[in-house]
XYZ file of C-alpha atoms in Angstrom:
470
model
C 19.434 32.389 67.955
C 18.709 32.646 71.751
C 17.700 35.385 74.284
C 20.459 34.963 75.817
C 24.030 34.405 75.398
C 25.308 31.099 76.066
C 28.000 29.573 77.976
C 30.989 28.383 75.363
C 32.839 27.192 77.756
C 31.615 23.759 78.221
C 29.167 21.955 75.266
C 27.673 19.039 74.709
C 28.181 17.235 71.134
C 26.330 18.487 67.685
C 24.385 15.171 68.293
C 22.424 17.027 71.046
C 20.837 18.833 68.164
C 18.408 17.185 65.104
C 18.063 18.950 61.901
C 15.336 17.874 59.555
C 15.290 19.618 56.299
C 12.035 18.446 54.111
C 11.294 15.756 56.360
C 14.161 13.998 56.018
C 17.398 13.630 58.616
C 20.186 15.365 58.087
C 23.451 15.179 59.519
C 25.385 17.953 61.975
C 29.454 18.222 60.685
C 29.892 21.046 63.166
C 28.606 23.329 65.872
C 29.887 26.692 67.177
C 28.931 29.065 69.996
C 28.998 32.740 69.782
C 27.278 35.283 71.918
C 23.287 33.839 71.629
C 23.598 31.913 68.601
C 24.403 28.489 67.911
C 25.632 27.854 64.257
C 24.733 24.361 63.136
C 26.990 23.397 59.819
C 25.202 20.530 57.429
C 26.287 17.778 55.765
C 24.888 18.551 52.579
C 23.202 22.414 51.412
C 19.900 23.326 52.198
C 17.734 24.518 49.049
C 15.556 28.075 49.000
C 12.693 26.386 48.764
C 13.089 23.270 51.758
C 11.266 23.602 55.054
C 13.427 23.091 58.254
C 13.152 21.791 61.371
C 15.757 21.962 64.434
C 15.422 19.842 67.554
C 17.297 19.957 71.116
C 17.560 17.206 73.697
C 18.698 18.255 76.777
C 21.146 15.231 78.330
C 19.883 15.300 81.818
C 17.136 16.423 83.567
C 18.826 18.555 85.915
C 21.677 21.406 85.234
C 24.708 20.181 84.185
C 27.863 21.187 81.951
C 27.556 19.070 79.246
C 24.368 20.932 77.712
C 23.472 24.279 76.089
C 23.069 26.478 79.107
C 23.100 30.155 79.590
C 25.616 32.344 81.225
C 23.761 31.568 84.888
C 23.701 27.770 84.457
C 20.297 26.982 83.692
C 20.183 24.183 80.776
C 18.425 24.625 77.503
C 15.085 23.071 77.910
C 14.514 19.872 75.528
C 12.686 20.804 72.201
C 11.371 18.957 68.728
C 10.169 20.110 65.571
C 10.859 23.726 65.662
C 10.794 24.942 62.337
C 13.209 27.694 61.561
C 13.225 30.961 58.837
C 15.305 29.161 56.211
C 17.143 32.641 54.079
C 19.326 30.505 51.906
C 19.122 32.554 48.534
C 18.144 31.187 45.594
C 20.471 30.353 43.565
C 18.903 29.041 40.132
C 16.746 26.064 39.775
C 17.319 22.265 41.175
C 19.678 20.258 39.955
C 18.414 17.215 37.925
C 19.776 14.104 35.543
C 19.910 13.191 32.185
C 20.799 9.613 31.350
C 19.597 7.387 28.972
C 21.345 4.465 25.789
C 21.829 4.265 22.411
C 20.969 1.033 20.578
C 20.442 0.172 16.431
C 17.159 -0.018 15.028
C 17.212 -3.888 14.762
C 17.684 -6.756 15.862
C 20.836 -8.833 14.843
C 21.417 -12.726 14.351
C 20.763 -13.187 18.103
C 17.142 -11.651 17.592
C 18.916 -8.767 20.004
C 19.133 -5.520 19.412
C 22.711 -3.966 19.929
C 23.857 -1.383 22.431
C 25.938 1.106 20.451
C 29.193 2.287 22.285
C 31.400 5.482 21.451
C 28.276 7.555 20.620
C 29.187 11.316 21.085
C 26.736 13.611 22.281
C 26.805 17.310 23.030
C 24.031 18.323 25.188
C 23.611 21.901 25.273
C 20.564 24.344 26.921
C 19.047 24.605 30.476
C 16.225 26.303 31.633
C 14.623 29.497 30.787
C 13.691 32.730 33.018
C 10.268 32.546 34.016
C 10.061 36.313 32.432
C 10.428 34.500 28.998
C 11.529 36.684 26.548
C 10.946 39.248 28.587
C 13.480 38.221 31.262
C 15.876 41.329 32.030
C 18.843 39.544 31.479
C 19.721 36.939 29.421
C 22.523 34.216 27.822
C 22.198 33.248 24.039
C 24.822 29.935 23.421
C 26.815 31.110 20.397
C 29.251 27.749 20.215
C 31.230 25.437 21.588
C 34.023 24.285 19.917
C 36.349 21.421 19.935
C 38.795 23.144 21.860
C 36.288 23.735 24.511
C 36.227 27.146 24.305
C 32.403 28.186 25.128
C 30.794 31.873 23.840
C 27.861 33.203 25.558
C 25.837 36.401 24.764
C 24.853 38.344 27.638
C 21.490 40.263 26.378
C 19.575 42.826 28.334
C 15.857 43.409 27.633
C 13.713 46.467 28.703
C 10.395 47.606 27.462
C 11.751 51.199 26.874
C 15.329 51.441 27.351
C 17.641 51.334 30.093
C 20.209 53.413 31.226
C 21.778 50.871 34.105
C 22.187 47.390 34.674
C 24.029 44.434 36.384
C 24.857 41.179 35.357
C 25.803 38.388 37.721
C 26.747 35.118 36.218
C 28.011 32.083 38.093
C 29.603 29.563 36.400
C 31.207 26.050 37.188
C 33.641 24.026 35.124
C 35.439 26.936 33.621
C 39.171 27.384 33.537
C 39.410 30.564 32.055
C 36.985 33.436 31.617
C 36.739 36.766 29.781
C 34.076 39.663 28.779
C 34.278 41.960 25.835
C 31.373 44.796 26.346
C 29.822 45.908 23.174
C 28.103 49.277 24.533
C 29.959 52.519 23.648
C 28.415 54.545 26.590
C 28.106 54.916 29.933
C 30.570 53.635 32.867
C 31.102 49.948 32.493
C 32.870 47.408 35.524
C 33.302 43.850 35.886
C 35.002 41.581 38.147
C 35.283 37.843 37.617
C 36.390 35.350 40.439
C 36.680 31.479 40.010
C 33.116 31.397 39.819
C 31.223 33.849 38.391
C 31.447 36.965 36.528
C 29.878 40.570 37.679
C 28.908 43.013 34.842
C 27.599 46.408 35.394
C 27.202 49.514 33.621
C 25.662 53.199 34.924
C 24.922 56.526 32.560
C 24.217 53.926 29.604
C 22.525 56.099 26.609
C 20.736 55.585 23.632
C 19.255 51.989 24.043
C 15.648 51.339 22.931
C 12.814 48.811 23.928
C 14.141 45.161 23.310
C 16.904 43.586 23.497
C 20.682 44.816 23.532
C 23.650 42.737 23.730
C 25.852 43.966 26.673
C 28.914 41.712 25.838
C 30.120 38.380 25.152
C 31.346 35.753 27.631
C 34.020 33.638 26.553
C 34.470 30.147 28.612
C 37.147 27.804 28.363
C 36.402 24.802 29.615
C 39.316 22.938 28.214
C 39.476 19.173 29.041
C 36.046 19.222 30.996
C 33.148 17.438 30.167
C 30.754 19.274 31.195
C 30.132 23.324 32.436
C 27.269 24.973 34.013
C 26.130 28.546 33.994
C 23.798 30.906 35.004
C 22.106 34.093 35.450
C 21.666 34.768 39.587
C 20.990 37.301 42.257
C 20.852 40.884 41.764
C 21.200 40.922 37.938
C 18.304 43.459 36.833
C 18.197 46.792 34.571
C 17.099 50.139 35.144
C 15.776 53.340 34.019
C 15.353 56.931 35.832
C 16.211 54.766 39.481
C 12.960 51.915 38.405
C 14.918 48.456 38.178
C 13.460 45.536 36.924
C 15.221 42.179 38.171
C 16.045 38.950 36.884
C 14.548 35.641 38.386
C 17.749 33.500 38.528
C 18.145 30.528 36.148
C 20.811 27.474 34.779
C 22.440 26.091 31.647
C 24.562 23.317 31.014
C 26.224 21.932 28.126
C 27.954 18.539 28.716
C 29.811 16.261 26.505
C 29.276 12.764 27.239
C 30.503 9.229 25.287
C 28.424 6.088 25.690
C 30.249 3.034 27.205
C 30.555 -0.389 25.967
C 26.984 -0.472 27.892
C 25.813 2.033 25.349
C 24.482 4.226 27.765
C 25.356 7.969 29.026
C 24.721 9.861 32.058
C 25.157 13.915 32.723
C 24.776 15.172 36.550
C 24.230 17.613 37.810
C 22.007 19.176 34.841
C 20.100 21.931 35.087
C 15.988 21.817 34.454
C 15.407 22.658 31.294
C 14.972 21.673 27.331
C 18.525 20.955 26.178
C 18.963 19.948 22.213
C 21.389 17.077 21.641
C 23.758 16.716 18.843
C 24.117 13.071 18.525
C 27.303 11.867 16.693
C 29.209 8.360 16.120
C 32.290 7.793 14.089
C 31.097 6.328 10.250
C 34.420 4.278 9.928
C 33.961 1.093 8.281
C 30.306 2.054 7.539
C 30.392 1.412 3.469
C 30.680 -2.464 4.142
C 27.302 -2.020 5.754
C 25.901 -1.407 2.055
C 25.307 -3.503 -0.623
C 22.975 -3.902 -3.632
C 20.412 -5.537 -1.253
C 20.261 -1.795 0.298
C 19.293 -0.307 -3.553
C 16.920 -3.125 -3.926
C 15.060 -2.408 -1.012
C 15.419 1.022 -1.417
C 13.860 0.462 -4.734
C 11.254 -1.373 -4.107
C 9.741 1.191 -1.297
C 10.338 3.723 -4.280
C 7.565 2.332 -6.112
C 5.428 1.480 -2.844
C 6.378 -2.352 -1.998
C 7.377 -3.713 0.826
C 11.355 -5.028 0.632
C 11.123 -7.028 3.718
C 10.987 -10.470 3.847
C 7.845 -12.682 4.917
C 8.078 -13.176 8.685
C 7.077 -16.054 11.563
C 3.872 -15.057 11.202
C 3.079 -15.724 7.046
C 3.342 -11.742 6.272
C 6.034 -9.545 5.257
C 7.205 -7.453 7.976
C 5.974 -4.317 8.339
C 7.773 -1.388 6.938
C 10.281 0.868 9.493
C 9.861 4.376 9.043
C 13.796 3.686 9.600
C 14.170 2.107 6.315
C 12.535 5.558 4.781
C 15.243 7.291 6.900
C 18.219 4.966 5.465
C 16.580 5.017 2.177
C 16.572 9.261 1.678
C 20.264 8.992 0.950
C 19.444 12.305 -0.662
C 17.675 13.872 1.935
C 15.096 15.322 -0.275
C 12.413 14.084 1.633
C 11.227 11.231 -0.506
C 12.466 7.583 -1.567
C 12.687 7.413 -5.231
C 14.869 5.706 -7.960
C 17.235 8.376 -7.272
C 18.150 7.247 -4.044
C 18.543 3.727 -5.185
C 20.886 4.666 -7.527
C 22.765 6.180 -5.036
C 23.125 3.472 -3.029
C 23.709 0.936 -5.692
C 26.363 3.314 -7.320
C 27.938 3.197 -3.575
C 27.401 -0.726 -2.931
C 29.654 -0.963 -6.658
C 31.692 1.221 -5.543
C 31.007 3.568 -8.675
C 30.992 6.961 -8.455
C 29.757 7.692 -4.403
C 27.618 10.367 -4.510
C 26.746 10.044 -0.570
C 28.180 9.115 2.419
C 26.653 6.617 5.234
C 26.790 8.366 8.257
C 24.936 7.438 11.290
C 21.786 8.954 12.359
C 19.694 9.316 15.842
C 16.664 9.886 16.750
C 14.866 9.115 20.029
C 12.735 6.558 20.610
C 10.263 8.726 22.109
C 9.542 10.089 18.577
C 6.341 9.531 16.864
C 7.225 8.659 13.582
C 4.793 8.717 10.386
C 7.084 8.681 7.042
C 6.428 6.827 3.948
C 7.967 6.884 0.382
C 6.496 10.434 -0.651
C 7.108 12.203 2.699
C 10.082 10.438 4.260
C 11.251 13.918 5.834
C 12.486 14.099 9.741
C 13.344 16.932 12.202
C 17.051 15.804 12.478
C 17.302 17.796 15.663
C 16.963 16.561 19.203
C 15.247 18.141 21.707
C 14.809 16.983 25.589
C 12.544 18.419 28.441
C 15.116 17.682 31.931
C 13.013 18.010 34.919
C 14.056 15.865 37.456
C 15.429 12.126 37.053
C 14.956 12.262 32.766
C 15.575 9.296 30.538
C 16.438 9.848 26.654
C 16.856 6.912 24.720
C 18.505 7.162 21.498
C 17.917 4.572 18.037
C 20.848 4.703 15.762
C 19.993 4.525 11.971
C 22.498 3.994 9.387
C 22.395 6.085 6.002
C 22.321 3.566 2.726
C 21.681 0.421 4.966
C 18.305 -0.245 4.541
C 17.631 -3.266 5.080
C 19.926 -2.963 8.424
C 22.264 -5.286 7.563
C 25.273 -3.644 9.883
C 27.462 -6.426 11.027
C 27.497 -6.716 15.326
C 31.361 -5.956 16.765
C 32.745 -8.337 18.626
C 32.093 -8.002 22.067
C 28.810 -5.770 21.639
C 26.113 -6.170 24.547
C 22.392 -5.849 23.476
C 19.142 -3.674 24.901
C 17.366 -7.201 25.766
C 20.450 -8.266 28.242
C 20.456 -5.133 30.255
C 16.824 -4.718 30.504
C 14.826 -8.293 29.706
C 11.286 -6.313 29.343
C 12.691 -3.014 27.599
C 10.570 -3.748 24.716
C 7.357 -5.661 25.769
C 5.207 -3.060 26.764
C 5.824 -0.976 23.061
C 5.295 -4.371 21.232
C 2.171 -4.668 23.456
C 0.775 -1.624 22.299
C 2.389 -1.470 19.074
C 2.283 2.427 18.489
C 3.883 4.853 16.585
C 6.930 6.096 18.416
C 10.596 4.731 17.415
C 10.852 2.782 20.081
C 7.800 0.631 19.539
C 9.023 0.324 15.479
C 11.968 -1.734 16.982
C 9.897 -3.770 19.270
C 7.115 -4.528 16.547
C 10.086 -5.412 13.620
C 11.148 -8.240 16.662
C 7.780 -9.333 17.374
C 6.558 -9.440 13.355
C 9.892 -11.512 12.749
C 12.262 -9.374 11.807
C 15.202 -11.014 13.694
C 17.414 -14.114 13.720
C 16.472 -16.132 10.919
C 14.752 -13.666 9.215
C 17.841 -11.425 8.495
C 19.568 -13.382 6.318
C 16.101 -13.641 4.328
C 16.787 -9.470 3.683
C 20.006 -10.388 1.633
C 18.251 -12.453 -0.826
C 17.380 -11.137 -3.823
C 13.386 -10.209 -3.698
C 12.059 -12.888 -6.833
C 10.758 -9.637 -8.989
C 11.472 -7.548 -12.261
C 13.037 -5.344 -10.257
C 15.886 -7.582 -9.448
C 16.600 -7.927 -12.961
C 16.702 -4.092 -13.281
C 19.703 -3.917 -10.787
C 21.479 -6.577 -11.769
C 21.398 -4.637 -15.213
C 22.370 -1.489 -13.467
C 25.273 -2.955 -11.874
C 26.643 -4.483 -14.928
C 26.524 -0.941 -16.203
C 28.706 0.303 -13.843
């Protein structure tokens, strides 16, 4: 804006102008002239929270047509670096990524370990007001079915009461929306458009401190993989005229598949802790299972080691994965229960379980043994920014990890050379550095077809009797 109104008539091109928005170049589409103000349209949006910078050059250094001049003639004086009041509203947090692969716990006949493909995974969460709790208005994810029909709580929170309120929610992604109120007082509105829904209620009576579901918010999202939602501008809650507002925030829940690559990749994603339900189809798993598994499983019952003796002289260090594939009973221990299980299975006698594949990431410290093989099945990921999650696929019942490679698969070590060498290095305790220790200890190649060999003890003789009972 100018203090003066400027001549529309003739103009030079947007490229007279420079726009810098945190430092960085950013490109003109447009430029119009009205009255004294020169509207410069961006490329790309400018965030709340960048600093801005607009610069002028004028083409010559006399007056001439072809520049920003007032109504007399006189050109606009060449300028640089002027930084500008930036008002763009927030609108909820910046956008980041979540990305990461999925992979099997070990290594195969090629001493690789294999990228698994067709791995679902729901991602669902965002970020959180920075009121907590105590945020004025809120969203509680009831589901999200298979049809892709979404339910959202909208919850208001005040300290005593409140006898107002408004509720603006944006959301992206949606085909359809709809909003059933659940208060029985007071004057209630709404309005949706294609993007967002606005709630609000006056003369509301009888609400206490806490919180109070308004209504619920019904998205369908139909075919779409992903949909985003949020709590913006404006939404807040009042008593006797003294309104409390809501600091704008973002969810997302996504459904993503891995590729043939095994990896996944959701963006835009709201900052935020999301929880990932990891799923892959268990088709074909049972062949994966044999009386190897209840051997193995057996032998970490009584507190051996099943595993075979590796490049370097010793027996390969226990996986807190076997423990995992081993708890086919998931009470939280490996005992001659579970080996029954999976010998009864491997017999095919009687299933009293079903392999199913399990995930965890390999960010996870893990610290199980035969008395406390227990593990928080749920996964839960900070997003801030450009976030990695790596996922380690454990079958059920296969314990010594015997799963047969598909044809075609491609492996961790192939699309990243040095994934594991720094965990195999350090040779900690999260999942990931389980996998690279099993390859560096000898678990791998030659040393798989050792697992199928029957372990020269008594307690080989006890499953071969077992079998025959079957």
């Amino acid at each position: 804006v100018y203090n003066e109104d400027i001549d529309s008539s003739q103009l030079p091109p947007s490229s007279a102008y420079t726009v810098n928005v945190g430092g960085a170049s950013r490109a003109i589409s447009s430029m119009a002239v009205s009255g004294d103000r020169v509207t410069l349209t961006l490329a790309s949006a400018v965030l709340s929270t960048d600093v801005v910078t607009v610069g002028y050059t004028d083409p010559t250094s006399g007056n001439d047509i072809n520049a920003i001049q007032d109504l007399a003639g006189n050109d606009l004086a060449t300028s640089s670096g002027q930084v500008i009041r930036n008002i763009t509203e927030a609108t909820g947090p910046v956008a980041a990524e979540l990305h990461g692969m999925s992979y099997f716990w070990k290594s195969d006949s090629t001493g690789k370990h294999v990228l698994l493909k067709d791995v679902n995974i729901n991602v669902l969460g965002g970020s959180q007001p920075v009121e907590g709790p105590n945020a004025p208005i809120q969203l509680k994810i009831n589901s999200w079915d298979a049809t892709g029909r979404l339910t959202l709580d909208i919850i208001a929170h005040s300290t005593a009461g409140f006898d107002s309120y408004q509720a603006n929610i944006s959301f992206g992604g949606v085909q359809n929306a709809s909003f059933v109120s659940k208060l029985t007082s007071g004057l209630n509105e709404q309005a949706t458009s294609a993007n967002g829904i606005s709630i609000a209620g006056i003369g509301i009576t009888g609400t206490v401190g806490g919180d109070l579901t308004i209504g619920t918010l019904t998205l369908e999202t139909g075919s779409n993989s992903s949909a985003r939602f949020g709590v913006e501008v404006g939404s807040l809650v009042a008593k006797d005229f003294i309104e409390k507002a809501s600091t704008p925030f973002g969810n997302t829940v996504a459904h993503v598949v891995t590729g043939p690559d095994g990896k996944y990749s959701i963006s835009p994603i709201d900052p935020g802790t999301y929880k990932l339900e990891v799923s892959k189809s268990g088709s074909g798993l049972a062949s994966a299972i044999n009386v190897t598994d209840a051997q193995a499983a057996l032998r970490l019952a009584v507190g051996g080691n099943p595993n075979p003796v590796g490049a370097t002289g010793t027996a390969t260090k226990i996986s807190p994965f076997q423990f995992m594939a081993a708890d086919v009973n998931a009470d939280g221990k490996v005992n001659v229960m579970d080996a029954q299980a999976i010998l009864k299975l491997a017999v095919a006698a009687n299933q009293t379980f079903t392999p199913e594949w399990m995930f965890v990431e390999d960010t996870r410290v893990l610290n199980l043994d035969r008395k406390n093989a227990a593990w928080d099945h749920s996964i839960n990921v900070p997003v801030t920014g450009d976030t990695a999650a790596n996922l380690i696929g454990v079958i059920k019942g296969d314990v010594n990890g015997s799963w047969a490679t598909p044809t075609g698969s491609q492996y961790v070590e192939d699309l990243s050379s040095g994934y594991f060498s720094p965990q195999a290095a350090a040779m900690a305790t999260t999942a990931a550095t389980f996998v690279a220790a099993s390859a560096v200890t000898g678990v791998a190649s030659s040393a798989q077809t050792a697992l199928v060999t029957p372990i020269n003890n008594p307690l080989g003789a006890e499953l071969r009797y077992a079998a025959a009972a079957f």
